[in-house]
Coordinates of C-alpha atoms in Angstrom, one line a residue:
X1 CA 31.5 87.5 191.5
X2 CA 28.7 87.2 189.0
X3 CA 30.8 84.9 186.8
X4 CA 31.7 82.7 189.6
X5 CA 28.1 82.3 190.7
X6 CA 27.1 81.5 187.2
X7 CA 29.7 78.7 187.1
X8 CA 28.5 77.3 190.4
X9 CA 24.7 77.7 189.8
X10 CA 23.0 74.4 188.8
X11 CA 21.6 74.3 185.3
X12 CA 18.1 73.9 186.6
X13 CA 18.5 77.2 188.5
X14 CA 19.7 79.0 185.4
X15 CA 17.2 77.9 182.9
X16 CA 13.7 77.6 184.4
X17 CA 11.2 75.6 182.4
X18 CA 8.3 77.4 180.7
X19 CA 5.9 75.1 182.5
X20 CA 6.7 74.2 186.1
X21 CA 7.0 70.5 186.5
X22 CA 7.8 70.2 190.2
X23 CA 9.8 67.2 191.3
X24 CA 10.8 66.0 194.7
X25 CA 13.9 67.9 195.8
X26 CA 13.1 71.1 193.8
X27 CA 13.5 74.4 195.7
X28 CA 10.4 76.7 195.3
X29 CA 8.4 79.4 196.8
X30 CA 5.2 78.1 198.4
X31 CA 2.2 80.0 199.7
X32 CA -0.5 79.2 202.3
X33 CA -3.7 81.1 201.8
X34 CA -3.6 84.4 203.5
X35 CA 0.1 84.4 204.0
X36 CA 3.2 85.4 201.9
X37 CA 5.3 83.1 199.8
X38 CA 8.0 81.3 201.8
X39 CA 11.1 79.4 200.6
X40 CA 10.4 75.7 200.5
X41 CA 11.5 72.3 199.1
X42 CA 9.2 69.9 197.2
X43 CA 8.9 66.8 199.4
X44 CA 6.6 64.6 197.3
X45 CA 5.4 63.8 193.8
X46 CA 2.0 65.0 192.6
X47 CA -0.8 64.4 195.0
X48 CA -4.6 64.5 194.5
X49 CA -6.5 67.4 196.2
X50 CA -10.1 68.4 195.9
X51 CA -9.1 71.8 194.4
X52 CA -6.5 70.6 192.0
X53 CA -2.9 69.1 191.7
X54 CA -0.8 69.7 194.7
X55 CA 2.6 68.9 196.2
X56 CA 3.8 68.3 199.8
X57 CA 6.5 70.9 200.7
X58 CA 8.9 71.4 203.6
X59 CA 9.2 75.1 204.5
X60 CA 12.9 76.1 205.0
X61 CA 13.8 77.5 208.4
X62 CA 10.8 75.8 210.1
X63 CA 10.8 72.1 208.9
X64 CA 7.0 72.4 208.8
X65 CA 5.3 70.4 206.1
X66 CA 2.1 71.2 204.2
X67 CA 0.4 70.1 201.0
X68 CA 0.1 73.1 198.7
X69 CA -1.9 73.5 195.5
X70 CA 0.5 73.8 192.5
X71 CA -1.1 77.2 191.6
X72 CA 0.3 78.5 194.9
X73 CA 3.9 77.3 194.1
X74 CA 6.5 79.2 192.1
X75 CA 9.8 78.1 190.7
X76 CA 12.8 79.1 192.7
X77 CA 13.8 82.0 190.4
X78 CA 10.3 83.2 189.6
X79 CA 9.9 86.7 191.0
X80 CA 12.8 86.0 193.4
X81 CA 13.7 89.7 194.0
X82 CA 10.1 90.5 194.7
X83 CA 9.8 87.6 197.1
X84 CA 12.8 88.7 199.1
X85 CA 11.4 92.3 199.4
X86 CA 7.9 91.1 200.6
X87 CA 8.8 90.0 204.1
X88 CA 10.9 91.8 206.7
X89 CA 11.1 89.2 209.5
X90 CA 14.4 87.8 210.6
X91 CA 13.2 84.2 210.3
X92 CA 12.1 84.8 206.7
X93 CA 15.5 86.2 205.9
X94 CA 17.2 83.3 207.5
X95 CA 15.1 81.0 205.3
X96 CA 16.1 83.0 202.3
X97 CA 19.7 82.7 203.2
X98 CA 19.3 78.9 203.5
X99 CA 17.6 78.9 200.0
X100 CA 20.5 80.9 198.5
X101 CA 23.0 78.4 199.8
X102 CA 20.9 75.4 198.6
X103 CA 19.9 76.9 195.3
X104 CA 22.1 80.0 194.4
X105 CA 20.5 82.8 192.4
X106 CA 21.1 83.0 188.7
X107 CA 23.7 85.7 187.6
X108 CA 20.9 87.9 186.4
X109 CA 18.9 87.7 189.6
X110 CA 22.0 88.1 191.7
X111 CA 22.8 91.3 189.8
X112 CA 19.3 92.6 190.4
X113 CA 19.7 92.0 194.1
X114 CA 23.1 93.8 194.1
X115 CA 21.6 96.7 192.2
X116 CA 18.8 96.9 194.7
X117 CA 21.2 96.9 197.5
X118 CA 23.3 99.7 195.8
X119 CA 20.2 101.7 195.2
X120 CA 19.2 101.5 198.9
X121 CA 22.8 102.5 199.8
X122 CA 22.5 105.7 197.7
X123 CA 19.4 106.6 199.7
X124 CA 21.6 106.9 202.8
X125 CA 21.9 103.4 204.1
X126 CA 25.1 101.6 204.8
X127 CA 26.2 98.2 203.8
X128 CA 26.1 95.6 206.6
X129 CA 29.8 95.3 207.0
X130 CA 30.3 99.1 207.5
X131 CA 29.8 100.7 210.8
X132 CA 26.6 102.6 211.2
X133 CA 27.3 106.4 211.0
X134 CA 24.5 107.0 213.4
X135 CA 26.1 104.7 216.0
X136 CA 29.5 106.4 215.4
X137 CA 27.9 109.8 216.0
X138 CA 26.2 108.7 219.2
X139 CA 22.7 108.7 217.7
X140 CA 21.3 106.1 220.0
X141 CA 17.9 105.9 218.4
X142 CA 19.3 105.1 215.0
X143 CA 21.9 102.8 216.3
X144 CA 19.2 100.8 218.1
X145 CA 17.6 100.0 214.7
X146 CA 20.9 99.2 213.0
X147 CA 22.1 96.7 215.7
X148 CA 19.5 94.0 215.3
X149 CA 19.7 94.4 211.5
X150 CA 23.2 93.0 211.5
X151 CA 21.9 89.9 213.3
X152 CA 19.1 89.3 210.8
X153 CA 21.4 87.7 208.2
X154 CA 23.1 84.5 209.5
X155 CA 26.9 84.4 209.3
X156 CA 26.6 81.3 207.1
X157 CA 25.0 83.4 204.4
X158 CA 27.7 86.0 204.5
X159 CA 30.2 83.5 203.0
X160 CA 27.9 82.2 200.3
X161 CA 28.5 85.2 198.0
X162 CA 30.1 88.6 198.1
X163 CA 26.9 90.6 198.9
X164 CA 24.2 89.0 200.9
X165 CA 20.8 90.3 199.9
X166 CA 19.2 89.5 203.3
X167 CA 21.0 92.7 204.2
X168 CA 18.2 94.5 202.4
X169 CA 16.9 94.9 206.0
X170 CA 19.4 97.8 206.4
X171 CA 16.8 100.5 205.8
X172 CA 14.9 99.8 208.9
X173 CA 13.8 96.3 207.8
X174 CA 14.7 94.7 211.1
X175 CA 13.2 91.9 213.1
X176 CA 11.0 94.3 215.0
X177 CA 8.2 93.0 217.3
X178 CA 5.7 93.7 214.5
X179 CA 7.7 91.7 212.0
X180 CA 8.1 88.9 214.5
X181 CA 4.3 88.9 214.9
X182 CA 4.0 88.5 211.1
X183 CA 6.4 85.5 211.3
X184 CA 4.5 84.0 214.2
X185 CA 1.3 84.4 212.2
X186 CA 2.9 82.5 209.3
X187 CA 4.0 79.8 211.6
X188 CA 0.6 79.6 213.2
X189 CA -0.9 79.0 209.8
X190 CA 0.5 75.5 209.9
X191 CA -1.7 74.8 212.9
X192 CA -4.9 75.3 210.9
X193 CA -7.0 72.5 209.7
X194 CA -6.9 71.4 206.0
X195 CA -10.3 73.2 205.3
X196 CA -8.8 76.4 206.5
X197 CA -5.8 76.2 204.2
X198 CA -6.1 75.4 200.5
X199 CA -8.4 72.5 200.8
X200 CA -5.4 70.2 200.3
X201 CA -5.3 66.5 201.2
X202 CA -3.3 66.9 204.4
X203 CA -1.1 69.3 206.3
X204 CA 1.6 68.5 208.9
X205 CA 1.0 71.0 211.7
X206 CA 2.3 72.1 215.0
X207 CA -1.1 71.4 216.3
X208 CA -0.8 67.8 215.1
X209 CA 2.1 67.3 217.5
X210 CA -0.3 67.5 220.3
X211 CA -3.2 65.8 218.5
X212 CA -1.2 62.7 217.8
X213 CA -0.1 60.8 220.8
X214 CA 3.2 59.0 220.6
X215 CA 4.6 56.3 222.9
X216 CA 8.3 55.5 223.5
X217 CA 9.3 52.2 225.1
X218 CA 12.9 51.4 226.0
X219 CA 14.9 54.3 227.5
X220 CA 18.5 53.1 227.2
X221 CA 21.1 55.6 226.0
X222 CA 19.6 55.8 222.5
X223 CA 15.9 55.5 223.4
X224 CA 16.2 58.2 226.2
X225 CA 17.8 60.6 223.8
X226 CA 15.2 60.1 221.1
X227 CA 12.3 60.4 223.5
X228 CA 13.9 63.6 224.9
X229 CA 14.2 65.1 221.5
X230 CA 10.5 64.3 220.7
X231 CA 9.5 66.2 223.9
X232 CA 11.9 69.1 223.0
X233 CA 10.1 69.3 219.6
X234 CA 6.7 69.6 221.3
X235 CA 5.3 66.2 220.8
X236 CA 2.8 64.5 223.1
X237 CA 4.9 61.5 224.4
X238 CA 4.1 58.7 226.9
X239 CA 7.1 56.6 228.1
X240 CA 7.8 53.3 229.7
X241 CA 11.0 51.5 230.8
X242 CA 11.7 48.5 233.0
X243 CA 13.5 50.7 235.4
X244 CA 11.8 54.0 236.4
X245 CA 14.7 56.4 236.9
X246 CA 14.8 57.6 233.3
X247 CA 11.0 57.5 233.1
X248 CA 10.8 60.0 236.0
X249 CA 13.4 62.2 234.3
X250 CA 11.4 62.4 231.1
X251 CA 8.2 63.0 233.1
X252 CA 10.0 66.0 234.5
X253 CA 10.5 67.2 230.9
X254 CA 6.8 66.9 230.1
X255 CA 6.3 63.2 229.2
X256 CA 3.4 61.1 230.5
X257 CA 4.2 57.9 232.4
X258 CA 2.9 54.6 231.1
X259 CA 2.4 51.7 233.5
X260 CA 3.5 49.0 231.0
X261 CA 4.4 48.6 227.4
X262 CA 0.8 47.6 226.7
X263 CA -0.6 50.6 228.4
X264 CA 1.6 52.9 226.4
X265 CA 0.4 51.3 223.1
X266 CA -3.2 51.5 224.2
X267 CA -2.9 55.2 224.9
X268 CA -1.0 56.2 221.8
X269 CA -1.5 56.4 218.1
X270 CA 2.0 55.3 217.3
X271 CA 4.4 53.6 219.7
X272 CA 8.2 53.7 219.2
X273 CA 10.6 51.3 220.8
X274 CA 14.4 51.1 221.0
X275 CA 15.5 47.9 222.7
X276 CA 18.8 46.0 223.2
X277 CA 18.4 42.7 221.4
X278 CA 16.0 40.4 219.5
X279 CA 15.0 38.5 222.7
X280 CA 14.2 41.7 224.5
X281 CA 12.1 42.9 221.5
X282 CA 10.1 39.7 221.6
X283 CA 9.6 40.0 225.3
X284 CA 8.5 43.7 225.2
X285 CA 6.3 43.3 222.1
X286 CA 4.9 39.8 222.3
X287 CA 5.2 38.9 225.9
X288 CA 2.9 39.5 228.9
X289 CA 1.8 43.1 229.0
X290 CA 3.6 43.5 225.7
X291 CA 2.9 46.2 223.1
X292 CA 0.6 44.0 221.0
X293 CA -1.8 43.8 224.0
X294 CA -2.4 47.6 223.6
X295 CA -2.4 47.6 219.8
X296 CA -5.7 47.9 218.0
X297 CA -6.9 48.7 214.5
X298 CA -5.1 51.6 212.9
X299 CA -2.4 52.0 215.6
X300 CA 1.2 51.9 214.6
X301 CA 4.4 50.3 216.0
X302 CA 7.9 51.5 215.0
X303 CA 10.8 49.3 216.2
X304 CA 14.1 51.3 216.2
X305 CA 16.2 48.4 217.6
X306 CA 19.0 46.8 215.7
X307 CA 17.7 43.2 215.2
X308 CA 17.8 40.5 212.5
X309 CA 15.3 40.5 209.7
X310 CA 13.6 37.3 210.9
X311 CA 12.8 38.8 214.3
X312 CA 11.5 42.0 212.6
X313 CA 9.2 40.0 210.4
X314 CA 8.0 38.0 213.5
X315 CA 7.1 41.3 215.3
X316 CA 5.4 42.6 212.2
X317 CA 3.2 39.5 212.0
X318 CA 2.2 39.8 215.6
X319 CA 1.4 43.6 215.3
X320 CA -0.6 43.1 212.1
X321 CA -2.5 40.2 213.7
X322 CA -3.6 42.6 216.4
X323 CA -4.8 45.0 213.7
X324 CA -1.9 47.4 213.8
X325 CA 0.7 48.6 211.3
X326 CA 4.5 47.9 211.6
X327 CA 7.6 49.8 210.6
X328 CA 11.2 48.8 211.4
X329 CA 13.4 51.8 211.7
X330 CA 16.9 51.2 213.1
X331 CA 19.1 54.2 213.5
X332 CA 22.7 55.1 212.6
X333 CA 24.6 57.2 215.1
X334 CA 26.0 57.1 218.6
X335 CA 25.5 59.2 221.8
X336 CA 26.5 62.5 220.2
X337 CA 24.3 62.0 217.2
X338 CA 21.2 61.1 219.3
X339 CA 21.8 64.1 221.7
X340 CA 22.1 66.5 218.8
X341 CA 19.2 64.9 216.8
X342 CA 21.5 64.0 213.9
X343 CA 20.7 60.3 213.6
X344 CA 20.1 58.6 210.2
X345 CA 16.9 56.5 210.1
X346 CA 16.7 53.4 207.9
X347 CA 13.0 52.3 207.7
X348 CA 11.1 49.5 206.0
X349 CA 7.6 48.1 206.3
X350 CA 4.3 49.9 206.1
X351 CA 4.8 52.9 203.7
X352 CA 1.8 54.8 205.0
X353 CA 3.1 54.5 208.6
X354 CA 6.4 55.8 207.4
X355 CA 4.7 58.9 205.9
X356 CA 2.7 59.4 209.1
X357 CA 5.7 59.4 211.4
X358 CA 8.0 61.6 209.2
X359 CA 7.5 64.6 211.5
X360 CA 8.7 62.8 214.7
X361 CA 11.5 61.2 212.7
X362 CA 12.6 64.7 211.6
X363 CA 12.8 65.6 215.3
X364 CA 15.4 63.0 216.0
X365 CA 17.3 62.7 212.7
X366 CA 18.9 64.6 209.8
X367 CA 17.8 62.0 207.2
X368 CA 15.3 59.2 206.9
X369 CA 15.3 56.5 204.2
X370 CA 12.5 54.2 203.3
X371 CA 14.0 50.9 202.0
X372 CA 10.9 48.9 201.0
X373 CA 9.7 45.6 202.6
X374 CA 10.2 44.6 206.2
X375 CA 13.7 43.2 206.8
X376 CA 15.5 45.5 204.4
X377 CA 16.2 48.1 207.0
X378 CA 17.5 45.5 209.5
X379 CA 19.7 44.1 206.7
X380 CA 21.0 47.6 205.9
X381 CA 21.8 48.4 209.5
X382 CA 23.7 45.2 210.0
X383 CA 25.7 45.8 206.8
X384 CA 26.6 49.3 207.9
X385 CA 27.7 48.1 211.3
X386 CA 30.0 45.5 209.9
X387 CA 31.8 48.3 208.0
X388 CA 32.0 50.5 211.1
X389 CA 33.5 47.6 213.2
X390 CA 35.9 46.8 210.4
X391 CA 37.2 50.4 210.1
X392 CA 37.6 50.6 213.8
X393 CA 39.5 47.3 214.0
X394 CA 41.8 48.4 211.2
X395 CA 42.4 51.7 213.0
X396 CA 43.2 49.9 216.2
X397 CA 45.6 47.5 214.4
X398 CA 47.4 50.4 212.7
X399 CA 47.8 52.3 215.9
X400 CA 49.2 49.2 217.6
X401 CA 51.7 48.6 214.8
X402 CA 52.8 52.3 215.0
X403 CA 53.5 52.0 218.7
X404 CA 55.5 48.7 218.3
X405 CA 57.6 49.9 215.4
X406 CA 58.5 53.2 217.1
X407 CA 56.6 55.8 215.1
X408 CA 54.4 58.4 216.8
X409 CA 50.8 57.4 217.3
X410 CA 49.8 61.1 217.6
X411 CA 51.4 62.0 214.3
X412 CA 49.7 59.0 212.7
X413 CA 46.4 60.2 214.1
X414 CA 47.0 63.7 212.7
X415 CA 48.0 62.2 209.3
X416 CA 44.8 60.1 209.2
X417 CA 42.7 63.2 210.0
X418 CA 44.3 65.3 207.3
X419 CA 44.5 62.5 204.7
X420 CA 42.0 60.6 202.5
X421 CA 40.8 58.5 205.4
X422 CA 39.6 61.5 207.4
X423 CA 36.2 60.9 209.0
X424 CA 34.3 61.3 212.2
X425 CA 34.9 57.7 213.0
X426 CA 38.7 58.0 212.6
X427 CA 38.7 61.2 214.6
X428 CA 36.6 59.9 217.5
X429 CA 37.8 56.4 217.8
X430 CA 41.4 57.4 217.1
X431 CA 41.3 59.9 219.9
X432 CA 39.9 57.2 222.3
X433 CA 42.8 54.9 221.4
X434 CA 45.4 57.7 221.6
X435 CA 44.2 58.7 225.1
X436 CA 43.4 55.2 226.3
X437 CA 39.9 56.2 227.3
X438 CA 37.3 53.7 226.4
X439 CA 34.2 55.0 228.1
X440 CA 31.3 53.7 226.1
X441 CA 29.4 55.5 223.4
X442 CA 28.6 52.0 222.0
X443 CA 29.6 49.0 224.0
X444 CA 31.6 45.9 223.0
X445 CA 28.6 43.8 224.0
X446 CA 26.3 45.7 221.7
X447 CA 28.7 45.7 218.7
X448 CA 29.3 41.9 219.2
X449 CA 25.6 41.3 219.1
X450 CA 25.4 43.1 215.8
X451 CA 28.4 41.2 214.4
X452 CA 26.8 37.9 215.4
X453 CA 23.6 38.9 213.6
X454 CA 25.5 40.1 210.6
X455 CA 27.5 36.9 210.3
X456 CA 24.3 34.9 210.5
X457 CA 22.9 37.0 207.7
X458 CA 26.1 36.4 205.7
X459 CA 25.9 32.7 206.3
X460 CA 22.4 32.6 205.0
X461 CA 23.4 34.3 201.8
X462 CA 26.7 32.4 201.5
X463 CA 28.8 35.5 201.7
X464 CA 32.4 35.3 203.0
X465 CA 33.1 37.9 205.8
X466 CA 36.8 37.6 206.8
X467 CA 37.1 41.2 208.0
X468 CA 33.9 41.0 210.1
X469 CA 35.0 37.6 211.5
X470 CA 38.3 39.1 212.6
X471 CA 36.5 42.1 214.2
X472 CA 34.1 39.7 216.0
X473 CA 37.0 37.7 217.3
X474 CA 38.5 40.9 218.9
X475 CA 35.1 41.7 220.5
X476 CA 34.8 38.1 221.8
X477 CA 38.2 38.4 223.3
X478 CA 37.2 41.5 225.2
X479 CA 34.0 39.8 226.5
X480 CA 36.1 36.9 227.7
X481 CA 38.0 39.4 229.9
X482 CA 34.8 40.9 231.3
X483 CA 35.3 44.1 229.3
X484 CA 32.0 44.0 227.4
X485 CA 30.9 47.3 228.9
X486 CA 33.8 49.2 227.3
X487 CA 33.5 51.1 224.0
X488 CA 34.2 48.8 221.1
X489 CA 37.3 50.9 220.2
X490 CA 38.9 48.9 223.1
X491 CA 39.7 46.3 220.4
X492 CA 43.0 48.2 220.5
X493 CA 43.7 46.7 223.9
X494 CA 43.7 43.2 222.5
X495 CA 45.8 44.2 219.5
X496 CA 48.4 46.1 221.5
X497 CA 49.3 43.3 223.9
X498 CA 52.8 41.9 223.8

């Protein structure tokens, strides 16, 4: 096992530099004053702080961010065994298990952990996979300690290497109430002000979720899901929508109700919006009672709609004229992704605003990209959607041909999912075609709008788009039959006709 881990361990994990030069993406141990070291990931390059060089880190298992002085950061393999022994809480052990998967221990360190585990076993403890002798003998008091211990190490960690050192909890190192208190104390440390931590330049805190006020305008399928996830994550959110049903639902979940888009912007530090088209964006942002009427110096506006670069720049100009800051941030993902907070965010515009809203973006997504100047994120989203439409049109065409030439569509579907084309797109849209169920996760009308914008972008840059043009023709055919509310995988219906 040690040899296999040696082969899999990254070079940077095996040979630590003599002088730590922390870079973004490095896994480390980071320490807030008064609290133990915790597994973390470097999230930024060097930052200035009154007490010395520092780095922004994201703590594993919590997704909390803080700016930590470099003197309070250790490389991932520095004192790794000692770090693991220092804390007994279940959440800490889960964070360690996550660290082990992301940055496996070196062979030497792994061996030390295994030796420590063996040593503890010789003192009378049992390995996690073995049944507790106390439980087998009916010793209820001992069994009561052993039972939660098995839960402390996540199943995911159990497959990451032969022996999982989070099982060091076996000698009574369980997630007891006192240990949970220690963990809660660590978590609460993120709520302290910067003067109470290390004197660092800033700290992203749980308290800041309530201190900063966020607005959300536009509660369609995507907007509603994102606003709901912000509330679930504990943010202070004020919402507005043209129709009030979804507003009332979110108020029931803890949101505040805005009387108009302008009132939301006036009450909030940053206002998000997810709207259906460029025209609707102009109306809600620039029109009467629009967002710019509530924007003032220092406030931010984040537009998460899929629109063309020209409209995005128009909105930016209006927001900046009102003294505000602008960020375009269209998202990739459908209903399932927004519900499970697994969207991909493509952002461009004001870089400081992007940094400021990283925490709420984390609450709705798995990854956020900053792509530079305004317009770049809109372009990227349109390019991605042309590819999604093209893949789906090709899938629909292949399924239609399979049916007409007499081969099994179901077997084709299975072959696609086991072969090199396997993807979530093929799986979900192929199943919709196979079952003939085209209930919408993303409508024909919405996809056709995106194709129209993408083709206009291509024309501007003199790029031939035969595949996108063909996909657009299929979508237009469905619209001509009043089927624009179906999911865009219904392109199959056009292709499968006699």
